[in-house]
Amino acid sequence: MKKTGPIIRINPDEVHIYDPEFYDTLYSQKSRYSKIERLRYRFGMPTSTFDTTEHDHHTRRRAALGSFFSKQKVADFSFYIQQNADRVCHRLQNEYSGRGKVVSLNEAWGAFVADDISYYAFGFSYDFLGLPDFIAPFTSSIRKLALSLHIAAHFPWFVALMQSLSERVVAIINPDMIPVFEFHGEIRSQIKKVMSGENDANKNASQRTVFHEMLNSKLPPHELTLDRLHHEAASILGGGIDTTKTALTVASFFILSNPDVERRLRQELMEAIPDASVKPKLAELEALPYLNAVVQEGKQSSTSAHRIDPVNPIHYPGTATTPSYTIPPNTIFGMTSYLNLTDPSVFPSPNTFDPSRWLGDALAPSGKPLSRYMTVFGRGPRMCLGMNFAIASIYIGLATVFRHVEFELYETDRDAIDMAAQYFSPVPKAGTKGTRVTVK
């Protein structure tokens, strides 16, 4: 098979770059790239910060949200994430332990993350953690939204058509779209309540809520319309819930399917938290070497960061074995995190779950820090806005559950977590039932 170079044309107006060493250079903090206009409608929220195409416009919108997702703000909120993690443990121990009853960790983690994010955004919880078997149609609708991604990206008129029809008609034409519209309807309803004052949770909440504070910000009126805030909220909840839920589920599967990993993790957690009633601070959990290694190893990404520079060319310097290239202005380009994270020259045996690679100095074979190649949250001005929130949820969730609850996998193999398709988040093979467990 002929080996290609690091840059290939993947369609008539787009090139793809595959060189993990070039990622930080291409997506530097100083870059001023725009997103692709035709892709802004793929999630049905074109005025969200995430889907804002032009660089300067995106920067202004992101600045209004950035402070809410700072590391300190998330740390201040971590008490609530801890409370929800405790609720997960309580239900697993009281309703499932020793009964042979099967529970899906996909659903449990989805409910956990959704309750966290909804409270942070709106000041109230849907209490998905209280639903039977943790099954929340709201979180399932987010996956349905992701599965419509490619159709919406290439045929935006189809989504507009579906939105113009009644739910009864849509149910006949494409039943899979019903949960998507229900998701958007619920988000829009909550934004209306915030705007009207019916939801005044900001007055009593122990921390500022995202959308109450946005309405009190200095943003111009056209940035605070119902449609704009609806798109922003749907983007934050939709993007944050499914990706974090997936990371927690993948890590849980690998912990439970590797006895040595599970034993070592539980031992570290027992030594760090000898009194199970004590709730460690987030910073203390992040400082645990093996927990950190498990978290790093469990992160997955399948996204490609499509960008365009309307003014400047992109200079690729080449390597010892490949020539340099100049990509002209107005050419769509991108790199794929999945390829970086599974490159054997950076992560030897990339399909093996090996937390030990993150211990100690954690260097790549090149001698550079391994963290340099952890691109799951992206880089540059469009780096994942909710990164700190996701990281907090993963550390607190895994530490709490694996300190208090013992599981056994139930009829679950790697098909349940290995990526078979890309719909913004990695999606496993169709027909798999998720990471299912019984509680000892």
Tab-separated table of C-alpha atoms in Angstrom:
chain	number	residue	atom	x	y	z
A	1	MET	CA	0.000	0.000	0.000
A	2	LYS	CA	1.349	3.402	-0.964
A	3	LYS	CA	2.090	5.671	1.987
A	4	THR	CA	0.857	9.233	1.698
A	5	GLY	CA	2.614	12.345	2.919
A	6	PRO	CA	1.526	14.452	5.904
A	7	ILE	CA	-0.793	16.654	3.821
A	8	ILE	CA	-3.465	15.261	1.554
A	9	ARG	CA	-6.443	16.800	-0.234
A	10	ILE	CA	-9.551	15.094	1.157
A	11	ASN	CA	-12.091	16.937	-0.997
A	12	PRO	CA	-11.931	19.630	-3.708
A	13	ASP	CA	-11.516	22.538	-1.276
A	14	GLU	CA	-9.996	21.010	1.868
A	15	VAL	CA	-6.650	19.556	2.923
A	16	HIS	CA	-5.916	17.434	5.978
A	17	ILE	CA	-2.642	17.565	7.903
A	18	TYR	CA	-1.378	14.547	9.820
A	19	ASP	CA	1.658	15.424	11.887
A	20	PRO	CA	1.325	15.421	15.711
A	21	GLU	CA	4.408	17.666	15.946
A	22	PHE	CA	2.632	20.404	13.972
A	23	TYR	CA	-0.581	20.549	16.005
A	24	ASP	CA	0.537	23.172	18.536
A	25	THR	CA	2.022	25.294	15.785
A	26	LEU	CA	-1.100	25.219	13.649
A	27	TYR	CA	-3.570	25.791	16.488
A	28	SER	CA	-1.501	28.294	18.458
A	29	GLN	CA	-3.098	30.761	20.827
A	30	LYS	CA	-2.170	33.549	18.413
A	31	SER	CA	-3.996	32.022	15.453
A	32	ARG	CA	-6.914	33.965	13.961
A	33	TYR	CA	-8.691	31.323	11.946
A	34	SER	CA	-12.373	31.236	11.127
A	35	LYS	CA	-14.664	28.236	11.011
A	36	ILE	CA	-16.365	27.017	7.871
A	37	GLU	CA	-19.568	28.905	7.090
A	38	ARG	CA	-21.402	25.934	5.621
A	39	LEU	CA	-20.924	23.911	8.835
A	40	ARG	CA	-22.471	26.432	11.209
A	41	TYR	CA	-25.981	24.969	10.834
A	42	ARG	CA	-25.110	21.326	11.469
A	43	PHE	CA	-26.218	21.354	15.135
A	44	GLY	CA	-29.167	23.696	14.605
A	45	MET	CA	-27.618	26.396	16.824
A	46	PRO	CA	-25.768	28.694	14.401
A	47	THR	CA	-25.523	31.693	16.750
A	48	SER	CA	-23.831	29.771	19.567
A	49	THR	CA	-20.245	30.658	20.402
A	50	PHE	CA	-19.176	27.187	19.289
A	51	ASP	CA	-20.594	27.625	15.788
A	52	THR	CA	-19.666	31.312	15.357
A	53	THR	CA	-17.556	31.344	12.219
A	54	GLU	CA	-15.647	34.648	12.114
A	55	HIS	CA	-12.671	34.855	14.488
A	56	ASP	CA	-13.237	38.299	16.055
A	57	HIS	CA	-16.946	37.676	16.548
A	58	HIS	CA	-16.166	34.354	18.223
A	59	THR	CA	-13.623	36.033	20.494
A	60	ARG	CA	-16.186	38.557	21.744
A	61	ARG	CA	-18.809	35.907	22.426
A	62	ARG	CA	-16.354	33.579	24.121
A	63	ALA	CA	-15.086	36.386	26.369
A	64	ALA	CA	-18.595	36.761	27.804
A	65	LEU	CA	-18.607	33.089	28.823
A	66	GLY	CA	-14.962	32.390	29.573
A	67	SER	CA	-14.949	33.515	33.200
A	68	PHE	CA	-17.777	31.117	34.087
A	69	PHE	CA	-15.645	28.145	33.049
A	70	SER	CA	-12.343	29.176	34.599
A	71	LYS	CA	-10.554	26.627	36.742
A	72	GLN	CA	-11.306	28.605	39.917
A	73	LYS	CA	-15.018	29.025	39.152
A	74	VAL	CA	-15.356	25.308	38.477
A	75	ALA	CA	-13.437	24.464	41.668
A	76	ASP	CA	-15.851	26.665	43.613
A	77	PHE	CA	-18.743	24.648	42.137
A	78	SER	CA	-17.115	21.249	42.705
A	79	PHE	CA	-19.056	20.728	45.954
A	80	TYR	CA	-22.205	20.267	43.856
A	81	ILE	CA	-20.496	17.818	41.484
A	82	GLN	CA	-19.390	15.904	44.592
A	83	GLN	CA	-22.955	15.806	45.920
A	84	ASN	CA	-24.165	14.286	42.667
A	85	ALA	CA	-21.327	11.752	42.636
A	86	ASP	CA	-22.384	10.752	46.146
A	87	ARG	CA	-25.953	10.317	44.889
A	88	VAL	CA	-24.737	7.973	42.167
A	89	CYS	CA	-22.975	5.862	44.792
A	90	HIS	CA	-25.962	5.906	47.129
A	91	ARG	CA	-28.326	4.625	44.465
A	92	LEU	CA	-25.911	1.978	43.212
A	93	GLN	CA	-25.331	0.667	46.728
A	94	ASN	CA	-28.966	0.749	47.829
A	95	GLU	CA	-30.771	-0.353	44.672
A	96	TYR	CA	-28.284	-2.589	42.866
A	97	SER	CA	-25.692	-3.995	45.283
A	98	GLY	CA	-25.878	-7.765	45.643
A	99	ARG	CA	-29.088	-8.066	43.646
A	100	GLY	CA	-27.703	-9.071	40.266
A	101	LYS	CA	-29.567	-6.160	38.723
A	102	VAL	CA	-27.898	-4.782	35.596
A	103	VAL	CA	-27.277	-1.063	35.234
A	104	SER	CA	-25.835	0.871	32.298
A	105	LEU	CA	-22.955	3.135	33.278
A	106	ASN	CA	-23.638	5.117	30.112
A	107	GLU	CA	-26.989	6.111	31.593
A	108	ALA	CA	-25.678	6.654	35.129
A	109	TRP	CA	-22.832	8.897	33.977
A	110	GLY	CA	-25.149	10.718	31.561
A	111	ALA	CA	-27.578	11.565	34.377
A	112	PHE	CA	-24.692	12.635	36.618
A	113	VAL	CA	-23.192	15.020	34.078
A	114	ALA	CA	-26.550	16.403	32.914
A	115	ASP	CA	-27.604	17.305	36.465
A	116	ASP	CA	-24.240	18.998	37.043
A	117	ILE	CA	-24.318	21.133	33.907
A	118	SER	CA	-27.996	22.094	34.061
A	119	TYR	CA	-27.592	23.381	37.620
A	120	TYR	CA	-24.468	25.320	36.694
A	121	ALA	CA	-26.213	26.879	33.704
A	122	PHE	CA	-29.696	27.548	35.089
A	123	GLY	CA	-29.521	27.155	38.878
A	124	PHE	CA	-31.784	24.112	39.006
A	125	SER	CA	-31.466	20.391	38.414
A	126	TYR	CA	-33.681	18.131	36.313
A	127	ASP	CA	-32.959	15.395	38.892
A	128	PHE	CA	-32.108	12.861	36.213
A	129	LEU	CA	-30.224	10.984	38.932
A	130	GLY	CA	-33.586	10.139	40.473
A	131	LEU	CA	-35.046	8.498	37.362
A	132	PRO	CA	-35.490	4.694	37.178
A	133	ASP	CA	-32.200	3.074	36.096
A	134	PHE	CA	-30.857	6.609	35.469
A	135	ILE	CA	-32.508	6.600	32.021
A	136	ALA	CA	-33.154	10.184	30.940
A	137	PRO	CA	-34.718	10.825	27.515
A	138	PHE	CA	-33.072	14.258	27.602
A	139	THR	CA	-29.550	12.799	27.519
A	140	SER	CA	-30.559	10.264	24.878
A	141	SER	CA	-31.833	13.112	22.689
A	142	ILE	CA	-28.354	14.642	22.704
A	143	ARG	CA	-26.944	11.510	21.100
A	144	LYS	CA	-29.776	11.637	18.557
A	145	LEU	CA	-28.771	15.226	17.835
A	146	ALA	CA	-25.194	14.082	17.225
A	147	LEU	CA	-26.361	11.319	14.891
A	148	SER	CA	-28.067	13.926	12.718
A	149	LEU	CA	-24.808	15.871	12.436
A	150	HIS	CA	-23.647	14.794	8.995
A	151	ILE	CA	-27.046	15.121	7.327
A	152	ALA	CA	-27.463	18.589	8.829
A	153	ALA	CA	-23.950	19.637	7.764
A	154	HIS	CA	-24.406	18.710	4.126
A	155	PHE	CA	-28.147	19.311	3.777
A	156	PRO	CA	-29.023	22.231	6.097
A	157	TRP	CA	-32.268	22.736	4.215
A	158	PHE	CA	-33.428	19.328	5.501
A	159	VAL	CA	-33.149	20.455	9.146
A	160	ALA	CA	-34.968	23.712	8.336
A	161	LEU	CA	-37.716	21.686	6.659
A	162	MET	CA	-38.066	19.365	9.659
A	163	GLN	CA	-38.239	22.339	12.020
A	164	SER	CA	-41.022	23.906	9.981
A	165	LEU	CA	-43.260	20.838	10.282
A	166	SER	CA	-45.440	19.782	13.176
A	167	GLU	CA	-44.113	17.098	15.510
A	168	ARG	CA	-46.812	14.692	14.311
A	169	VAL	CA	-45.610	14.983	10.716
A	170	VAL	CA	-41.952	14.730	11.720
A	171	ALA	CA	-42.697	11.555	13.680
A	172	ILE	CA	-43.960	9.970	10.469
A	173	ILE	CA	-41.109	11.177	8.244
A	174	ASN	CA	-38.185	10.730	10.640
A	175	PRO	CA	-38.983	9.565	14.191
A	176	ASP	CA	-35.348	9.976	15.220
A	177	MET	CA	-35.740	13.759	15.002
A	178	ILE	CA	-38.422	13.912	17.706
A	179	PRO	CA	-35.967	13.711	20.656
A	180	VAL	CA	-33.844	16.394	19.009
A	181	PHE	CA	-36.753	18.832	18.820
A	182	GLU	CA	-37.770	17.948	22.381
A	183	PHE	CA	-34.241	18.779	23.529
A	184	HIS	CA	-34.345	22.183	21.822
A	185	GLY	CA	-37.860	22.811	23.131
A	186	GLU	CA	-36.824	22.173	26.732
A	187	ILE	CA	-33.751	24.387	26.443
A	188	ARG	CA	-35.773	27.206	24.905
A	189	SER	CA	-38.341	26.903	27.675
A	190	GLN	CA	-35.678	27.316	30.344
A	191	ILE	CA	-34.166	30.361	28.631
A	192	LYS	CA	-37.634	31.955	28.497
A	193	LYS	CA	-38.026	31.400	32.233
A	194	VAL	CA	-34.661	32.997	32.936
A	195	MET	CA	-35.460	35.992	30.714
A	196	SER	CA	-38.916	36.528	32.238
A	197	GLY	CA	-37.723	36.166	35.815
A	198	GLU	CA	-39.799	33.035	36.428
A	199	ASN	CA	-36.500	31.250	37.039
A	200	ASP	CA	-34.825	33.423	39.677
A	201	ALA	CA	-32.456	30.736	40.957
A	202	ASN	CA	-29.549	33.158	40.657
A	203	LYS	CA	-30.791	34.987	43.780
A	204	ASN	CA	-30.440	31.977	46.048
A	205	ALA	CA	-27.724	29.910	44.363
A	206	SER	CA	-24.385	29.795	46.139
A	207	GLN	CA	-22.647	30.630	42.878
A	208	ARG	CA	-23.514	32.656	39.791
A	209	THR	CA	-25.434	30.798	37.106
A	210	VAL	CA	-24.304	31.164	33.526
A	211	PHE	CA	-27.412	32.530	31.843
A	212	HIS	CA	-28.654	34.765	34.631
A	213	GLU	CA	-25.293	36.472	34.617
A	214	MET	CA	-25.178	36.707	30.832
A	215	LEU	CA	-28.438	38.669	30.936
A	216	ASN	CA	-26.841	41.034	33.451
A	217	SER	CA	-23.665	41.409	31.417
A	218	LYS	CA	-22.572	44.249	29.139
A	219	LEU	CA	-23.323	42.301	25.980
A	220	PRO	CA	-25.328	44.343	23.450
A	221	PRO	CA	-29.062	43.563	23.205
A	222	HIS	CA	-28.756	41.709	19.889
A	223	GLU	CA	-26.462	39.204	21.637
A	224	LEU	CA	-29.088	38.519	24.326
A	225	THR	CA	-32.125	37.591	22.260
A	226	LEU	CA	-34.122	34.447	22.952
A	227	ASP	CA	-32.753	32.704	19.855
A	228	ARG	CA	-29.135	33.600	20.694
A	229	LEU	CA	-29.353	32.413	24.301
A	230	HIS	CA	-31.243	29.299	23.245
A	231	HIS	CA	-28.437	28.387	20.850
A	232	GLU	CA	-25.789	29.122	23.489
A	233	ALA	CA	-27.513	26.988	26.101
A	234	ALA	CA	-28.110	24.099	23.716
A	235	SER	CA	-24.451	24.199	22.713
A	236	ILE	CA	-23.164	24.164	26.298
A	237	LEU	CA	-25.476	21.394	27.477
A	238	GLY	CA	-25.390	19.323	24.311
A	239	GLY	CA	-21.638	19.504	23.879
A	240	GLY	CA	-20.784	19.079	27.540
A	241	ILE	CA	-23.063	16.198	28.458
A	242	ASP	CA	-22.325	13.648	25.742
A	243	THR	CA	-18.557	14.160	25.603
A	244	THR	CA	-18.042	13.971	29.381
A	245	LYS	CA	-20.425	11.042	29.719
A	246	THR	CA	-18.424	9.215	27.039
A	247	ALA	CA	-15.099	9.893	28.777
A	248	LEU	CA	-16.428	8.581	32.106
A	249	THR	CA	-17.927	5.492	30.490
A	250	VAL	CA	-14.789	4.635	28.531
A	251	ALA	CA	-12.572	5.045	31.592
A	252	SER	CA	-14.943	2.903	33.679
A	253	PHE	CA	-14.902	0.104	31.115
A	254	PHE	CA	-11.126	-0.005	30.960
A	255	ILE	CA	-10.762	0.118	34.743
A	256	LEU	CA	-13.139	-2.818	35.160
A	257	SER	CA	-11.676	-4.863	32.310
A	258	ASN	CA	-8.096	-4.536	33.605
A	259	PRO	CA	-7.803	-6.099	37.096
A	260	ASP	CA	-4.341	-4.657	37.736
A	261	VAL	CA	-5.529	-1.155	36.838
A	262	GLU	CA	-8.594	-1.488	39.054
A	263	ARG	CA	-6.582	-2.839	41.978
A	264	ARG	CA	-3.978	-0.096	41.761
A	265	LEU	CA	-6.574	2.660	41.417
A	266	ARG	CA	-8.649	1.426	44.354
A	267	GLN	CA	-5.516	1.077	46.487
A	268	GLU	CA	-4.500	4.682	45.761
A	269	LEU	CA	-8.004	5.942	46.536
A	270	MET	CA	-8.154	3.961	49.799
A	271	GLU	CA	-4.815	5.374	50.924
A	272	ALA	CA	-5.715	8.921	49.912
A	273	ILE	CA	-9.254	8.741	51.373
A	274	PRO	CA	-9.043	6.327	54.333
A	275	ASP	CA	-12.208	7.815	55.835
A	276	ALA	CA	-14.939	7.296	53.239
A	277	SER	CA	-16.990	10.128	54.705
A	278	VAL	CA	-14.287	12.691	53.880
A	279	LYS	CA	-14.719	14.563	50.606
A	280	PRO	CA	-11.341	15.527	49.094
A	281	LYS	CA	-11.001	18.799	47.277
A	282	LEU	CA	-10.742	18.714	43.504
A	283	ALA	CA	-7.088	19.803	43.608
A	284	GLU	CA	-6.300	16.886	45.915
A	285	LEU	CA	-7.846	14.414	43.496
A	286	GLU	CA	-5.985	15.904	40.535
A	287	ALA	CA	-2.734	15.407	42.457
A	288	LEU	CA	-3.217	11.624	42.804
A	289	PRO	CA	-0.712	10.147	40.315
A	290	TYR	CA	-2.538	6.987	39.314
A	291	LEU	CA	-5.996	8.558	39.178
A	292	ASN	CA	-4.528	11.255	36.949
A	293	ALA	CA	-2.946	8.598	34.742
A	294	VAL	CA	-6.271	6.761	34.397
A	295	VAL	CA	-8.078	9.989	33.526
A	296	GLN	CA	-5.505	10.908	30.867
A	297	GLU	CA	-5.517	7.438	29.337
A	298	GLY	CA	-9.305	7.302	29.240
A	299	LYS	CA	-9.840	10.454	27.209
A	300	GLN	CA	-11.038	9.915	23.677
A	301	SER	CA	-11.684	12.245	20.797
A	302	SER	CA	-12.744	11.813	17.196
A	303	THR	CA	-13.089	15.443	16.187
A	304	SER	CA	-11.493	17.240	13.290
A	305	ALA	CA	-10.862	20.959	13.714
A	306	HIS	CA	-11.821	22.479	10.353
A	307	ARG	CA	-10.515	26.005	9.937
A	308	ILE	CA	-9.830	28.603	7.268
A	309	ASP	CA	-7.504	31.598	7.224
A	310	PRO	CA	-8.993	34.193	4.883
A	311	VAL	CA	-5.856	36.338	4.846
A	312	ASN	CA	-2.645	34.401	5.475
A	313	PRO	CA	-1.167	31.242	3.995
A	314	ILE	CA	-0.333	28.279	6.235
A	315	HIS	CA	3.330	27.283	6.151
A	316	TYR	CA	4.139	23.654	6.899
A	317	PRO	CA	7.895	23.343	7.509
A	318	GLY	CA	8.250	19.724	6.492
A	319	THR	CA	10.380	17.076	8.176
A	320	ALA	CA	13.591	15.241	7.453
A	321	THR	CA	11.706	12.999	5.050
A	322	THR	CA	8.922	15.240	3.735
A	323	PRO	CA	9.034	18.573	1.903
A	324	SER	CA	7.621	21.857	3.126
A	325	TYR	CA	4.257	23.093	1.874
A	326	THR	CA	2.412	26.388	1.670
A	327	ILE	CA	-1.373	26.202	1.921
A	328	PRO	CA	-2.919	29.264	0.222
A	329	PRO	CA	-5.329	31.609	2.042
A	330	ASN	CA	-9.014	30.653	1.922
A	331	THR	CA	-8.189	26.957	1.817
A	332	ILE	CA	-10.011	24.808	4.358
A	333	PHE	CA	-7.585	22.811	6.473
A	334	GLY	CA	-7.778	20.627	9.544
A	335	MET	CA	-6.181	18.066	11.822
A	336	THR	CA	-7.847	15.168	13.631
A	337	SER	CA	-7.366	14.584	17.349
A	338	TYR	CA	-8.112	10.879	16.997
A	339	LEU	CA	-5.091	10.395	14.750
A	340	ASN	CA	-2.856	12.235	17.202
A	341	LEU	CA	-4.117	10.171	20.134
A	342	THR	CA	-3.635	6.869	18.328
A	343	ASP	CA	-0.303	7.618	16.656
A	344	PRO	CA	2.088	4.800	17.686
A	345	SER	CA	5.110	7.079	17.304
A	346	VAL	CA	3.688	9.149	20.177
A	347	PHE	CA	1.619	6.589	22.096
A	348	PRO	CA	3.155	3.123	21.631
A	349	SER	CA	0.468	0.409	21.510
A	350	PRO	CA	-2.222	3.097	21.334
A	351	ASN	CA	-5.105	0.616	21.530
A	352	THR	CA	-3.860	-0.755	24.848
A	353	PHE	CA	-5.162	0.938	27.981
A	354	ASP	CA	-1.905	1.702	29.765
A	355	PRO	CA	-2.101	4.392	32.473
A	356	SER	CA	1.549	3.772	33.370
A	357	ARG	CA	2.606	5.783	30.321
A	358	TRP	CA	1.401	8.892	32.203
A	359	LEU	CA	3.354	8.252	35.404
A	360	GLY	CA	6.570	10.005	36.364
A	361	ASP	CA	7.989	12.308	33.715
A	362	ALA	CA	5.485	10.953	31.124
A	363	LEU	CA	7.559	11.461	28.001
A	364	ALA	CA	6.785	10.504	24.421
A	365	PRO	CA	9.359	8.377	22.539
A	366	SER	CA	10.669	11.664	21.110
A	367	GLY	CA	11.592	12.777	24.640
A	368	LYS	CA	8.975	15.548	24.668
A	369	PRO	CA	6.285	15.741	27.379
A	370	LEU	CA	3.415	13.401	26.567
A	371	SER	CA	0.924	16.078	27.618
A	372	ARG	CA	2.007	18.048	24.547
A	373	TYR	CA	0.141	15.521	22.404
A	374	MET	CA	-3.037	15.330	24.497
A	375	THR	CA	-5.228	17.272	22.080
A	376	VAL	CA	-8.612	15.947	23.159
A	377	PHE	CA	-9.762	19.462	24.141
A	378	GLY	CA	-8.170	21.147	21.132
A	379	ARG	CA	-5.797	24.096	21.226
A	380	GLY	CA	-5.801	27.799	20.533
A	381	PRO	CA	-8.563	30.433	20.764
A	382	ARG	CA	-11.269	27.826	20.129
A	383	MET	CA	-10.053	25.304	22.684
A	384	CYS	CA	-12.975	23.575	24.438
A	385	LEU	CA	-14.747	26.161	26.591
A	386	GLY	CA	-15.965	23.563	29.097
A	387	MET	CA	-12.634	21.774	29.546
A	388	ASN	CA	-12.267	22.592	33.257
A	389	PHE	CA	-15.848	21.555	33.970
A	390	ALA	CA	-15.390	18.242	32.151
A	391	ILE	CA	-12.114	17.519	33.943
A	392	ALA	CA	-13.682	18.224	37.341
A	393	SER	CA	-16.625	15.914	36.596
A	394	ILE	CA	-14.305	13.109	35.476
A	395	TYR	CA	-11.966	13.287	38.478
A	396	ILE	CA	-14.734	13.604	41.061
A	397	GLY	CA	-16.959	11.019	39.375
A	398	LEU	CA	-14.312	8.317	39.006
A	399	ALA	CA	-12.705	8.919	42.407
A	400	THR	CA	-16.006	8.819	44.279
A	401	VAL	CA	-17.543	5.833	42.527
A	402	PHE	CA	-14.418	3.656	42.535
A	403	ARG	CA	-13.695	4.498	46.167
A	404	HIS	CA	-17.143	3.359	47.311
A	405	VAL	CA	-18.660	0.906	44.804
A	406	GLU	CA	-17.451	-2.428	43.394
A	407	PHE	CA	-18.682	-3.640	40.010
A	408	GLU	CA	-18.523	-6.546	37.637
A	409	LEU	CA	-18.907	-6.073	33.892
A	410	TYR	CA	-22.028	-7.708	32.479
A	411	GLU	CA	-21.928	-8.985	28.889
A	412	THR	CA	-19.788	-6.041	27.802
A	413	ASP	CA	-16.750	-6.102	25.553
A	414	ARG	CA	-14.750	-3.467	23.680
A	415	ASP	CA	-17.414	-3.096	21.020
A	416	ALA	CA	-19.315	-1.079	23.628
A	417	ILE	CA	-16.679	1.661	23.745
A	418	ASP	CA	-14.432	1.424	20.669
A	419	MET	CA	-15.126	4.083	18.074
A	420	ALA	CA	-16.934	2.722	15.016
A	421	ALA	CA	-18.192	6.067	13.719
A	422	GLN	CA	-17.585	9.769	14.230
A	423	TYR	CA	-20.476	12.077	15.095
A	424	PHE	CA	-18.505	14.822	16.857
A	425	SER	CA	-18.141	12.348	19.759
A	426	PRO	CA	-16.853	8.821	19.099
A	427	VAL	CA	-19.765	6.419	18.644
A	428	PRO	CA	-19.471	2.634	19.129
A	429	LYS	CA	-20.762	-0.056	16.805
A	430	ALA	CA	-24.499	0.029	16.201
A	431	GLY	CA	-26.439	-2.425	18.331
A	432	THR	CA	-24.136	-2.397	21.349
A	433	LYS	CA	-25.899	-1.993	24.679
A	434	GLY	CA	-23.302	0.146	26.402
A	435	THR	CA	-21.085	-0.543	29.402
A	436	ARG	CA	-23.347	-2.637	31.609
A	437	VAL	CA	-22.441	-3.785	35.103
A	438	THR	CA	-23.760	-5.477	38.204
A	439	VAL	CA	-22.908	-4.065	41.635
A	440	LYS	CA	-21.232	-6.393	44.123
